[in-house]
Amino acid sequence: MIDDHIGTLVDRGDILRVQRGVYVPAVQHPPARAMSKTLLPDGWVKIEIGDMVLTLTSREDRMLATLQAGAAAQAIAIETGRNAALLAAELAEEIKRLRRRVAALEAPTDPSQAQLFDTPFCRASKPAANGAHFDRGEAQPG
């Protein structure tokens, strides 16, 4: 039931799947408006955003650019952090998988089971259907 609801939210675009089992809310903004910036010969600057018009002095334009540079740096930092978090999650999953594999390889084995591979039933001599060779208790040539 939860999977159905999560699937519905993903399909509607309300949440985004980052990786298996990890979801984040989708950022919802109104559609972007048309924007333009015009530098006038007398030093004035016109910035148009949709139906709004800002008339700025060259100094105000530079101040606004400074403010926007901070927002741009912040956006870069956010995106870099997001990418680092995704990479860290992927690496954590890979480390878990490798730890499980190492644990399985290091698991103690019963030494008496090694003898199972040295029985007449496991000696190679006759091909099986899969290409393996097994001696079924018969005497080996030679």
PDB file of N, CA and C in Angstrom, residues 120-141:
ATOM      1  N   PRO A 120      34.888 -40.746  -4.657  1.00  0.00           N
ATOM      2  CA  PRO A 120      34.813 -41.272  -6.025  1.00  0.00           C
ATOM      3  C   PRO A 120      33.705 -40.615  -6.842  1.00  0.00           C
ATOM      4  N   PHE A 121      32.693 -40.091  -6.180  1.00  0.00           N
ATOM      5  CA  PHE A 121      31.585 -39.475  -6.906  1.00  0.00           C
ATOM      6  C   PHE A 121      31.945 -38.109  -7.471  1.00  0.00           C
ATOM      7  N   CYS A 122      33.026 -37.518  -6.979  1.00  0.00           N
ATOM      8  CA  CYS A 122      33.396 -36.177  -7.427  1.00  0.00           C
ATOM      9  C   CYS A 122      34.644 -36.154  -8.290  1.00  0.00           C
ATOM     10  N   ARG A 123      35.254 -37.312  -8.536  1.00  0.00           N
ATOM     11  CA  ARG A 123      36.449 -37.332  -9.383  1.00  0.00           C
ATOM     12  C   ARG A 123      36.047 -37.192 -10.838  1.00  0.00           C
ATOM     13  N   ALA A 124      36.767 -36.385 -11.540  1.00  0.00           N
ATOM     14  CA  ALA A 124      36.432 -36.122 -12.940  1.00  0.00           C
ATOM     15  C   ALA A 124      36.814 -37.298 -13.818  1.00  0.00           C
ATOM     16  N   SER A 125      35.891 -37.767 -14.652  1.00  0.00           N
ATOM     17  CA  SER A 125      36.227 -38.752 -15.672  1.00  0.00           C
ATOM     18  C   SER A 125      35.196 -38.777 -16.784  1.00  0.00           C
ATOM     19  N   LYS A 126      33.902 -38.725 -16.462  1.00  0.00           N
ATOM     20  CA  LYS A 126      32.877 -38.789 -17.493  1.00  0.00           C
ATOM     21  C   LYS A 126      32.122 -37.469 -17.558  1.00  0.00           C
ATOM     22  N   PRO A 127      31.840 -36.973 -18.781  1.00  0.00           N
ATOM     23  CA  PRO A 127      31.144 -35.684 -18.880  1.00  0.00           C
ATOM     24  C   PRO A 127      29.677 -35.792 -18.464  1.00  0.00           C
ATOM     25  N   ALA A 128      29.222 -34.782 -17.756  1.00  0.00           N
ATOM     26  CA  ALA A 128      27.807 -34.670 -17.391  1.00  0.00           C
ATOM     27  C   ALA A 128      27.127 -33.795 -18.436  1.00  0.00           C
ATOM     28  N   ALA A 129      25.830 -33.603 -18.293  1.00  0.00           N
ATOM     29  CA  ALA A 129      25.066 -32.820 -19.261  1.00  0.00           C
ATOM     30  C   ALA A 129      25.554 -31.376 -19.338  1.00  0.00           C
ATOM     31  N   ASN A 130      26.051 -30.857 -18.220  1.00  0.00           N
ATOM     32  CA  ASN A 130      26.521 -29.466 -18.219  1.00  0.00           C
ATOM     33  C   ASN A 130      27.997 -29.343 -18.564  1.00  0.00           C
ATOM     34  N   GLY A 131      28.639 -30.437 -18.949  1.00  0.00           N
ATOM     35  CA  GLY A 131      30.039 -30.400 -19.334  1.00  0.00           C
ATOM     36  C   GLY A 131      30.982 -30.785 -18.210  1.00  0.00           C
ATOM     37  N   ALA A 132      30.481 -30.920 -16.977  1.00  0.00           N
ATOM     38  CA  ALA A 132      31.328 -31.322 -15.854  1.00  0.00           C
ATOM     39  C   ALA A 132      31.647 -32.813 -15.979  1.00  0.00           C
ATOM     40  N   HIS A 133      32.729 -33.256 -15.365  1.00  0.00           N
ATOM     41  CA  HIS A 133      33.146 -34.661 -15.408  1.00  0.00           C
ATOM     42  C   HIS A 133      33.029 -35.246 -14.013  1.00  0.00           C
ATOM     43  N   PHE A 134      32.344 -36.369 -13.887  1.00  0.00           N
ATOM     44  CA  PHE A 134      32.193 -37.020 -12.596  1.00  0.00           C
ATOM     45  C   PHE A 134      32.416 -38.514 -12.768  1.00  0.00           C
ATOM     46  N   ASP A 135      33.042 -39.106 -11.786  1.00  0.00           N
ATOM     47  CA  ASP A 135      33.212 -40.560 -11.737  1.00  0.00           C
ATOM     48  C   ASP A 135      32.104 -41.077 -10.840  1.00  0.00           C
ATOM     49  N   ARG A 136      31.275 -41.933 -11.331  1.00  0.00           N
ATOM     50  CA  ARG A 136      30.126 -42.420 -10.548  1.00  0.00           C
ATOM     51  C   ARG A 136      30.483 -43.737  -9.837  1.00  0.00           C
ATOM     52  N   GLY A 137      31.693 -43.771  -9.295  1.00  0.00           N
ATOM     53  CA  GLY A 137      32.096 -44.958  -8.557  1.00  0.00           C
ATOM     54  C   GLY A 137      32.743 -46.002  -9.448  1.00  0.00           C
ATOM     55  N   GLU A 138      32.841 -45.748 -10.736  1.00  0.00           N
ATOM     56  CA  GLU A 138      33.465 -46.688 -11.644  1.00  0.00           C
ATOM     57  C   GLU A 138      34.976 -46.515 -11.592  1.00  0.00           C
ATOM     58  N   ALA A 139      35.686 -47.512 -11.990  1.00  0.00           N
ATOM     59  CA  ALA A 139      37.144 -47.425 -12.001  1.00  0.00           C
ATOM     60  C   ALA A 139      37.580 -46.464 -13.094  1.00  0.00           C
ATOM     61  N   GLN A 140      38.542 -45.608 -12.784  1.00  0.00           N
ATOM     62  CA  GLN A 140      39.045 -44.657 -13.772  1.00  0.00           C
ATOM     63  C   GLN A 140      40.091 -45.368 -14.635  1.00  0.00           C
ATOM     64  N   PRO A 141      40.119 -45.033 -15.921  1.00  0.00           N
ATOM     65  CA  PRO A 141      41.112 -45.661 -16.805  1.00  0.00           C
ATOM     66  C   PRO A 141      42.525 -45.267 -16.410  1.00  0.00           C
TER      67      PRO A 141
END
